[in-house]
Tab-separated table of C-alpha atoms in Angstrom:
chain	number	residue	atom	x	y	z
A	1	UNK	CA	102.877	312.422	155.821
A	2	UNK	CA	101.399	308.993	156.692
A	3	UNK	CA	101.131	308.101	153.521
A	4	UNK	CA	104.698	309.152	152.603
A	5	UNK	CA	106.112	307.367	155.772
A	6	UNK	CA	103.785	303.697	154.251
A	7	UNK	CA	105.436	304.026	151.008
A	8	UNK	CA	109.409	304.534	152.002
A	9	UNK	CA	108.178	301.214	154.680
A	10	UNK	CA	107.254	299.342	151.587
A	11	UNK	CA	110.469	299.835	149.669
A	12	UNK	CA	113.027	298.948	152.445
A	13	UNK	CA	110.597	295.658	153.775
A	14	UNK	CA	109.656	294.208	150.753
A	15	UNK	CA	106.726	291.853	150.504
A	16	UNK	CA	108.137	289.321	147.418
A	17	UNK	CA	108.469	286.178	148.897
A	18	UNK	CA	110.030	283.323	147.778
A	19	UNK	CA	108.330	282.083	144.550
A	20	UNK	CA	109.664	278.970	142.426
A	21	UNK	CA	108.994	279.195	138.939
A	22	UNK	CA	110.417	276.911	136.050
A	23	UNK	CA	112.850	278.191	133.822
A	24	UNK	CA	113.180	279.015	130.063
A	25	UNK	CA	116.227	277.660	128.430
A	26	UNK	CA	118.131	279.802	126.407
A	27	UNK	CA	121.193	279.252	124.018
A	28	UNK	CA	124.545	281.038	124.782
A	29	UNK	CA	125.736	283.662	127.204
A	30	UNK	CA	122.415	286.221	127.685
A	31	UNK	CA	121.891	289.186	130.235
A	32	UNK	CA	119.499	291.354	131.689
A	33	UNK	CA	119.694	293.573	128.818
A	34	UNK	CA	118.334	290.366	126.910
A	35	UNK	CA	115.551	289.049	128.612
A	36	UNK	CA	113.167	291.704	127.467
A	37	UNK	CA	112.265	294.048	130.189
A	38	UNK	CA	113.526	297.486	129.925
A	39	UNK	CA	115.174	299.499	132.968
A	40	UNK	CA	116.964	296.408	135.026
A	41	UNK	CA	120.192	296.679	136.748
A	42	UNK	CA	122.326	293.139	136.603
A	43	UNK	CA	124.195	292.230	139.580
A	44	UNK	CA	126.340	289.217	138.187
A	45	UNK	CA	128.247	286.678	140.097
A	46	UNK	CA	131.398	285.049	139.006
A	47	UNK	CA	132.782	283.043	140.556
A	48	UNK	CA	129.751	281.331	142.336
A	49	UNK	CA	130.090	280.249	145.465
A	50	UNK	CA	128.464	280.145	149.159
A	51	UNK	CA	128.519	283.997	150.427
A	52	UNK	CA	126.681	287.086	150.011
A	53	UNK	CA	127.119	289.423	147.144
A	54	UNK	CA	126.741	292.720	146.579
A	55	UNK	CA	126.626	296.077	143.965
A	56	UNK	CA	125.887	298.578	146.442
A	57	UNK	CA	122.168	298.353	145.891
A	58	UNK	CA	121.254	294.065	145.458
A	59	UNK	CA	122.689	292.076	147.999
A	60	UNK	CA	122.310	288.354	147.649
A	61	UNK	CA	122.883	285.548	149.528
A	62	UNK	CA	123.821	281.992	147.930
A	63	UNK	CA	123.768	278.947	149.938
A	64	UNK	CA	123.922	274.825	149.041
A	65	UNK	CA	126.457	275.954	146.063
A	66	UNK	CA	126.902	272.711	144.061
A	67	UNK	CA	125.467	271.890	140.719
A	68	UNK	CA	122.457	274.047	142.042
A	69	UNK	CA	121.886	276.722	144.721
A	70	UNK	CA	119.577	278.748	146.348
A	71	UNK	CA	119.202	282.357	147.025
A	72	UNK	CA	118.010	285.186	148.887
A	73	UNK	CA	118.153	289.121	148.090
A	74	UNK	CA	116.853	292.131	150.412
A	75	UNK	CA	114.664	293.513	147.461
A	76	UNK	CA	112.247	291.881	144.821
A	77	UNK	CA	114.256	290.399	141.620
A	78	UNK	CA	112.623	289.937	138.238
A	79	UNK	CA	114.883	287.293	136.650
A	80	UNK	CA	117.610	285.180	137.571
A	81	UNK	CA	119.882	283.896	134.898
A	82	UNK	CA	122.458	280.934	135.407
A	83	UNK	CA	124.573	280.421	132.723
A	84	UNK	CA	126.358	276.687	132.899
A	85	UNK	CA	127.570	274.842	129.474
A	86	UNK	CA	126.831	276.218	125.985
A	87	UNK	CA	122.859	277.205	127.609
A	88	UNK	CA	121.439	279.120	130.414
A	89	UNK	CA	118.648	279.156	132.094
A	90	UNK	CA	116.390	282.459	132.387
A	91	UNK	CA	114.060	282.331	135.879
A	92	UNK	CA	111.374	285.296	134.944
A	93	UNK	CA	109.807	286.382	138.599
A	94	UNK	CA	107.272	288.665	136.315
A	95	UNK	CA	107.131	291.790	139.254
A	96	UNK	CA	109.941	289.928	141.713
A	97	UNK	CA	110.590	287.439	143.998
A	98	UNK	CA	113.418	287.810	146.831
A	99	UNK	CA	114.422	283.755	147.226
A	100	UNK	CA	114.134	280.674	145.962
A	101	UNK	CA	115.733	276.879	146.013
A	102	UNK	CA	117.159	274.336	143.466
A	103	UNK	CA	118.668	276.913	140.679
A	104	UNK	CA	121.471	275.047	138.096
A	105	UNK	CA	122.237	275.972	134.351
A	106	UNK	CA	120.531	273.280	131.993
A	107	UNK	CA	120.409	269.812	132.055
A	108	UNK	CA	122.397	267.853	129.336
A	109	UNK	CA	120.380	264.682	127.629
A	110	UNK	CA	121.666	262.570	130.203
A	111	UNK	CA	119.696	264.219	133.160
A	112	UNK	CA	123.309	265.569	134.469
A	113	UNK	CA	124.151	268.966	135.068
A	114	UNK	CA	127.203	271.111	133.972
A	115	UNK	CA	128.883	273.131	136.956
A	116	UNK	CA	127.385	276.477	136.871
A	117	UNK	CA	130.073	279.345	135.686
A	118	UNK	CA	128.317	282.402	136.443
A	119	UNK	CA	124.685	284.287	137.523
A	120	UNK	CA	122.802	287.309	136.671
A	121	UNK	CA	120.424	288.819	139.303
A	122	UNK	CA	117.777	291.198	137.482
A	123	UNK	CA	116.191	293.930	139.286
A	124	UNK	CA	115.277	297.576	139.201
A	125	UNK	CA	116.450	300.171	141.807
A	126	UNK	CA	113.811	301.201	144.149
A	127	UNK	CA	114.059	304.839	145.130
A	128	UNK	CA	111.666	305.919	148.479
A	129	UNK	CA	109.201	308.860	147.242
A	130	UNK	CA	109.284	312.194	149.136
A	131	UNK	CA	106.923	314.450	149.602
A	132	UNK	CA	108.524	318.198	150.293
A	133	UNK	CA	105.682	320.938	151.882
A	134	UNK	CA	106.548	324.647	151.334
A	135	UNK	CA	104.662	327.783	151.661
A	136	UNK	CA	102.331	327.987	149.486
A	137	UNK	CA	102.415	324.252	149.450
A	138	UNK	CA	103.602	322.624	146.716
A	139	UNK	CA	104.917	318.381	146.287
A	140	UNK	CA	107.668	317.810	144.767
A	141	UNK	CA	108.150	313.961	143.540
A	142	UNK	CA	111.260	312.456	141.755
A	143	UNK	CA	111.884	309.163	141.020
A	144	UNK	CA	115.085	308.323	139.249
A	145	UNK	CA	116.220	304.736	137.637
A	146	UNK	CA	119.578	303.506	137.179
A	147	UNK	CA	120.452	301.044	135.172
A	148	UNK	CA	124.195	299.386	135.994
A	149	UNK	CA	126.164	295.873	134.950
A	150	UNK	CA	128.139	295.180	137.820
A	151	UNK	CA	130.339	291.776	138.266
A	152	UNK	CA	131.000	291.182	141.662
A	153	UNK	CA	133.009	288.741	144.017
A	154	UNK	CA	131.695	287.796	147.466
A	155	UNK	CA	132.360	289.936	149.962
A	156	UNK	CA	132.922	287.451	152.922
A	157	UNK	CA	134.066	284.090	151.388
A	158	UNK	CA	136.470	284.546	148.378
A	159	UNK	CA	139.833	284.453	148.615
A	160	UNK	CA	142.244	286.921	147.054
A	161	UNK	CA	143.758	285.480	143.699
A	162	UNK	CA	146.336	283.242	145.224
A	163	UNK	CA	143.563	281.412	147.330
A	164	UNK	CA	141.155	280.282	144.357
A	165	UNK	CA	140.674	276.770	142.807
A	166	UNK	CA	141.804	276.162	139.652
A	167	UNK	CA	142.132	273.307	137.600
A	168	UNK	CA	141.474	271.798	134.184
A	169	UNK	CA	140.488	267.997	134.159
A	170	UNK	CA	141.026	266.338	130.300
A	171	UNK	CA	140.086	262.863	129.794
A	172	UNK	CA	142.538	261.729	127.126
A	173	UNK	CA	145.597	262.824	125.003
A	174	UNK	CA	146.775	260.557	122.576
A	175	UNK	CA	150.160	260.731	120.445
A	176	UNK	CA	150.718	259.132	117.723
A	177	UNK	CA	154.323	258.659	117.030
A	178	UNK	CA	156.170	257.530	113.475
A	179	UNK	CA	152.374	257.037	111.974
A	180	UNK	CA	151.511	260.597	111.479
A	181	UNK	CA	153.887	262.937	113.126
A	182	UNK	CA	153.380	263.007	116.559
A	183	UNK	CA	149.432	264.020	116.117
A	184	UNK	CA	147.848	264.623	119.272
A	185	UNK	CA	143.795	263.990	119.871
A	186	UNK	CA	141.869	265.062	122.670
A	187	UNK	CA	140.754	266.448	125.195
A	188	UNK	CA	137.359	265.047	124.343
A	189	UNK	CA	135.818	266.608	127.096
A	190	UNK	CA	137.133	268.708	129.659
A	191	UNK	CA	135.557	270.791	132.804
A	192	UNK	CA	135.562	274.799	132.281
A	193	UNK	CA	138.638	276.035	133.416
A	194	UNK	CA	138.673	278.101	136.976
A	195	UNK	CA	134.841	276.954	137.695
A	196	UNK	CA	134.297	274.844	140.779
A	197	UNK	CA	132.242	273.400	140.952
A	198	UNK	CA	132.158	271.968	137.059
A	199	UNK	CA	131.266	268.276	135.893
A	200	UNK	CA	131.084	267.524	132.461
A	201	UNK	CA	129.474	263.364	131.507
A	202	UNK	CA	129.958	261.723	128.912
A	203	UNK	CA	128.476	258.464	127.559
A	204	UNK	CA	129.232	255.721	125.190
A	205	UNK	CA	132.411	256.804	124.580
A	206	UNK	CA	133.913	256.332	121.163
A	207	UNK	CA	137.478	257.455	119.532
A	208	UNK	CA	138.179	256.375	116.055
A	209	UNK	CA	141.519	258.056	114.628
A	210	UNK	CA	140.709	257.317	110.899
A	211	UNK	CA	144.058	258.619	109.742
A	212	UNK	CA	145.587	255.526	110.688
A	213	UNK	CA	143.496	254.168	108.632
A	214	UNK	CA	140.964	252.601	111.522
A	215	UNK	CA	137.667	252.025	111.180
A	216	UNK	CA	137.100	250.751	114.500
A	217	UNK	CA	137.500	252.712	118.010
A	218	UNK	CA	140.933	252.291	119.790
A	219	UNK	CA	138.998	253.430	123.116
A	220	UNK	CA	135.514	252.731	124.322
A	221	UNK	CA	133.879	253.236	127.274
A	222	UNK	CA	130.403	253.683	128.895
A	223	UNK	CA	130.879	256.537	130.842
A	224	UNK	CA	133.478	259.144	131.066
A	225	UNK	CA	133.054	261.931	134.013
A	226	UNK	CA	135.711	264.628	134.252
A	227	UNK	CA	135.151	266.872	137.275
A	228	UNK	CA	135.956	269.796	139.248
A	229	UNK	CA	134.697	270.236	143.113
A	230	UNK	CA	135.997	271.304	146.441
A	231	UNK	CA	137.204	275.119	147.595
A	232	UNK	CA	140.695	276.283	149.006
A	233	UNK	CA	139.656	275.843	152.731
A	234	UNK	CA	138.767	272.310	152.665
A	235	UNK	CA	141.018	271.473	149.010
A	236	UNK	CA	140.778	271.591	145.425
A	237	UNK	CA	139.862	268.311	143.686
A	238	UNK	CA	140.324	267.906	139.785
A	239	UNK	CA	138.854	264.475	138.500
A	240	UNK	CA	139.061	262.317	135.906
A	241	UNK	CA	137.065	259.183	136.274
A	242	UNK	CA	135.757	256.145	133.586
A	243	UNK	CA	133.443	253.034	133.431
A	244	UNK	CA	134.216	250.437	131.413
A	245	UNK	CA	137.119	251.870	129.673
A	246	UNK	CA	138.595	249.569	126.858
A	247	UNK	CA	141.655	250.510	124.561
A	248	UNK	CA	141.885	248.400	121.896
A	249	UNK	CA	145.263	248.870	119.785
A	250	UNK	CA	143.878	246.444	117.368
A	251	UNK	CA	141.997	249.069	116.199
A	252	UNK	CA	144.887	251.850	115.730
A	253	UNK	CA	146.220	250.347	113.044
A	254	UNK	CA	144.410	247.050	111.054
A	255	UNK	CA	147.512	246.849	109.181
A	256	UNK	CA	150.056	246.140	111.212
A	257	UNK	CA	148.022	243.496	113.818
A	258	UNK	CA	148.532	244.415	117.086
A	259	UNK	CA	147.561	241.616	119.141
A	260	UNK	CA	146.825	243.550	122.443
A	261	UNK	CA	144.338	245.283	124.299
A	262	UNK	CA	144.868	247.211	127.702
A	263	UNK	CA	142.366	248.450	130.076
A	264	UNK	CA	142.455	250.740	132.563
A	265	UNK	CA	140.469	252.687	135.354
A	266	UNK	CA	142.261	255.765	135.914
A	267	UNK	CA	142.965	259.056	138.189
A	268	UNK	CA	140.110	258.213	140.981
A	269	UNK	CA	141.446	261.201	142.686
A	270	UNK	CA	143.703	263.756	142.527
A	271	UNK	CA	143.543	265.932	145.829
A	272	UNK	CA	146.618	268.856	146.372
A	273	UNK	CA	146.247	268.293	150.357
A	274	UNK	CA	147.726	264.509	150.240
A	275	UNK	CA	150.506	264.831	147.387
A	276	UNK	CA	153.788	265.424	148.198
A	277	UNK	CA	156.259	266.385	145.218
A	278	UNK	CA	157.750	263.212	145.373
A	279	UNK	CA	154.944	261.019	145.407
A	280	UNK	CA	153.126	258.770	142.850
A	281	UNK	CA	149.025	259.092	142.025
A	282	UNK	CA	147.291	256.039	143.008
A	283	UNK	CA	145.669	254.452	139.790
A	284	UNK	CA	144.548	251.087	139.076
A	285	UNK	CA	144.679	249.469	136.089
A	286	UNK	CA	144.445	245.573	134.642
A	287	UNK	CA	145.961	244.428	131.339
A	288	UNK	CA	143.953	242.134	129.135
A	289	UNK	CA	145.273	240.103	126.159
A	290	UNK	CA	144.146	239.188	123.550
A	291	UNK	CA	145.780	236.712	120.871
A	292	UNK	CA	149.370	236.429	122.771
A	293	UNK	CA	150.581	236.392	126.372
A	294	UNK	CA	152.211	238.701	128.153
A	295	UNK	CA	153.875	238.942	130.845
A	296	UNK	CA	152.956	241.987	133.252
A	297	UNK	CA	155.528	243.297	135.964
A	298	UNK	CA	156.866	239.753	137.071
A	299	UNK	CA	153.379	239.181	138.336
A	300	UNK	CA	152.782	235.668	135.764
A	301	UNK	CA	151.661	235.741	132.409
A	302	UNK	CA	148.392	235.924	130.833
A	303	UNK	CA	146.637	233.925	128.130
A	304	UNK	CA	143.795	234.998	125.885
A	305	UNK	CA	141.242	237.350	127.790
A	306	UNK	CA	142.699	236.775	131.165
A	307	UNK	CA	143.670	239.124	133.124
A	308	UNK	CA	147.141	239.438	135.282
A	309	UNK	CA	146.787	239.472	139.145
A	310	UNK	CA	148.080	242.084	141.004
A	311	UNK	CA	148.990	244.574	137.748
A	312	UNK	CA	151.110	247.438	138.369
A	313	UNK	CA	153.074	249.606	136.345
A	314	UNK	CA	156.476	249.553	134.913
A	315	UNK	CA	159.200	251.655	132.901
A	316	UNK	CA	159.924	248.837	131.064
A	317	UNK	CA	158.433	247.258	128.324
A	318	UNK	CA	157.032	243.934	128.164
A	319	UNK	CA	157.372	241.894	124.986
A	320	UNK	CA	156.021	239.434	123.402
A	321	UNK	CA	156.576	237.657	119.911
A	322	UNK	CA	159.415	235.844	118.905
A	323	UNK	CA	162.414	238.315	118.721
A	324	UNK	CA	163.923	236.324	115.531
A	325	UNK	CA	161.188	236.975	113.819
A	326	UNK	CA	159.326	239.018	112.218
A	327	UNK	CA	159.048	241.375	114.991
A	328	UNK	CA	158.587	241.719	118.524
A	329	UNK	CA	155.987	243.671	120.261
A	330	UNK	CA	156.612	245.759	123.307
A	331	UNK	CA	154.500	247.498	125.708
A	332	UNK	CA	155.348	249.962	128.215
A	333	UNK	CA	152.236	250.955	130.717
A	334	UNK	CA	153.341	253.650	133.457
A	335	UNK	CA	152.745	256.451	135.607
A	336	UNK	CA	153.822	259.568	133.447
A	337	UNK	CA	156.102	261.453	135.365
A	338	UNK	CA	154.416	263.983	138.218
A	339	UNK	CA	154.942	267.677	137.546
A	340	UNK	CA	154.300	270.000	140.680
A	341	UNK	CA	153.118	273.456	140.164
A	342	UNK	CA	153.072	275.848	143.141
A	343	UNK	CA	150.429	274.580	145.883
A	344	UNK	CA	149.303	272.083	143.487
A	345	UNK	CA	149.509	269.085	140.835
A	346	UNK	CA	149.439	268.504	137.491
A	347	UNK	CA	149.893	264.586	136.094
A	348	UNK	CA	149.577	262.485	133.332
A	349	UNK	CA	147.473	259.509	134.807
A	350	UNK	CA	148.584	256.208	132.930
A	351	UNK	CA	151.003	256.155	130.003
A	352	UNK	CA	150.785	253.325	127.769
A	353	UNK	CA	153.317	253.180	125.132
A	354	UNK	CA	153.665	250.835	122.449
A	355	UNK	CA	156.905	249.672	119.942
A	356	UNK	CA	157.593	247.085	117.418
A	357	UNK	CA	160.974	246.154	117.096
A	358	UNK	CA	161.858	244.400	113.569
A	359	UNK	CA	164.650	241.896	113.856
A	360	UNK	CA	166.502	242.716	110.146
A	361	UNK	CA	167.493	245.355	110.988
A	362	UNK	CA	166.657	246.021	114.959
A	363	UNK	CA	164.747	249.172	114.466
A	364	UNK	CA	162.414	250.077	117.478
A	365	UNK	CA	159.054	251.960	115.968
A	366	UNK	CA	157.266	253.719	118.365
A	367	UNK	CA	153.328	253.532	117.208
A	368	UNK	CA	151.567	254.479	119.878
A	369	UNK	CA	152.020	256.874	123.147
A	370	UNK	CA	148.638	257.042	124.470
A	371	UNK	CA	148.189	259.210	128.066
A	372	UNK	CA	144.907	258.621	129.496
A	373	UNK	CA	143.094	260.813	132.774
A	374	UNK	CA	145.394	263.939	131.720
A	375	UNK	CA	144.448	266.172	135.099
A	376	UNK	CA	145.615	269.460	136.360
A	377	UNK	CA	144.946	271.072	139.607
A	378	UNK	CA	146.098	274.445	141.107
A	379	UNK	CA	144.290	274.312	144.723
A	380	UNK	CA	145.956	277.143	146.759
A	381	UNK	CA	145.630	277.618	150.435
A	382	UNK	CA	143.242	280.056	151.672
């Protein structure tokens, strides 16, 4: 019986510790089933976030939930999968571990990481051994293995439905009006929608719409971050945020000559905890000319490369050119209207909309309607 009581000790204590091994990266969506070990139950987590999880059997604990997190489980796991962007990354234990620090789906060439959307634990059921004495005596072993997918929330810190982030956060929607039928390009990147955490970089930013006949981009910038972070206690945050952003409408179309270029920082934050349904998102934004003046919001005019003090945002165009002649140019940069949905926000950062008016006969052409920071958020109280 000693020996019986030593083995049932060893299966509800185990002795795994916590062991930090490198991961294997791995395209697309795999599971335990994949990984090449036969006879392993998956306990998968979706979403993931601080709390402890369980199937009845596992139960882990996640802490420091951000682009990485660490974990803890009450037996041995074999592999640990954590699926974030188009890879994942496969953590192979060999016999088990039961914790370990700094976990996070792959890195992107950059050195940033995507937010992670979901994670297998791998492990295999540990049943105690008995040992059953009869007359004459006889032992009687069974062992028995199940092997189960289960998808699990946590079972102290998620909210019900109504009390979950989530958001999209696009970087820029462009329309292009009386040129080629209203096309519409973007998002070029977006976060995942309904994970939070979620960041998605990207740099050196180029958008050429050749069926305008461009061959030069009409936006630019160094780095372009679109984001999702925060949780429904403490509020939902969907981000759009730029460096160096240019848009140069010289470049939309060579043939008509726009003499313009606008740029912009947009959407710092968008947060559902300070915006009322009647109020405005806070951008910034500075115009820059270039071969004309203009004439921003009353606030002075501008000569080539200069930029306007104190530039805000109007529903009216400003125009420049002389209107008896050829044409007139007018620009329109705004805050697109704010659209409330239910315990959160969804806006159109900065508008920018640009007309020529010909003078024989006054026809207004709309060429360009160009939304940048597009961002939605759906942050409900928990």
């Amino acid at each position: 019986m000693l020996a019986a009581a030593v083995v049932v000790t060893g299966l509800l204590m185990p002795t795994a510790l916590a062991e930090h091994v490198e991961p294997t990266r791995v395209s697309g969506n795999p599971s335990c089933a994949d990984v090449g070990k036969g006879g392993l139950s998956e306990l998968r987590i979706e979403p993931v976030a601080d709390g402890t999880y369980s199937d009845g059997t596992l139960e882990v604990t996640l802490s420091n939930v951000n682009d990485t997190f660490d974990w803890q489980a009450n037996q041995p796991v074999e592999v640990v999968i954590v699926k974030g962007g188009p890879d994942s990354n496969v953590y192979d234990y060999g016999s088990g571990a039961t914790s370990d620090t700094g976990h996070g789906a792959p890195e992107r060439a950059n050195g940033t990481r995507p937010g992670v959307s979901h994670v297998s634990f791998c492990y295999r059921e540990q049943k105690p051994t008995t040992t059953t004495t009869t007359t004459p005596p006889t032992t009687t072993t069974t062992t028995t293995t199940t092997t189960t997918t289960t998808t699990t929330s946590p079972t102290t810190t998620t909210p019900p439905p109504t009390g979950r982030c989530t958001g999209w956060a696009y970087d820029l929607r462009l329309d292009l009006a009386d040129i080629i039928g209203g096309f519409v390009g973007g998002p070029v990147t977006h976060t995942q929608k309904d994970v939070f955490p979620d960041q998605e970089t990207q740099s050196d930013l180029a958008v050429i719409f050749p069926l305008t006949g461009a061959t030069e981009p009409i936006v630019t910038a160094t780095t372009l971050d679109t984001e999702n972070s925060g949780n429904p206690a403490d509020g939902c945050v969907t981000r759009v945020t730029y460096e160096d952003l240019r848009v140069d409408l010289n470049n939309l179309t060579p043939d008509q000559g726009i003499p313009v270029v606008l740029t912009a920082k947009v959407l710092e934050t968008v947060t559902s905890a300070t915006l009322q349904p009647d109020d405005m998102v806070e951008i910034t934004s500075k115009v820059v000319i270039i071969g004309g003046s203009l004439d921003i919001n009353g606030q002075g005019g501008a000569e080539d490369g200069e930029v306007p003090p104190n530039t805000g945002f109007t529903n009216e165009p400003e125009c420049f050119g002389n209107p008896d002649g050829p044409g007139q140019l007018c620009v329109t940069v705004m805050l697109h209207e704010t659209a409330i949905i239910p315990n959160g926000i969804a806006a159109n950062g900065v508008r920018i909309k640009v007309s020529l008016t010909t003078a024989l006969p006054p026809v207004s052409s709309q060429l360009v309607d160009l939304k940048l920071a597009h961002a939605e958020a759906d942050a409900h109280p928990s």
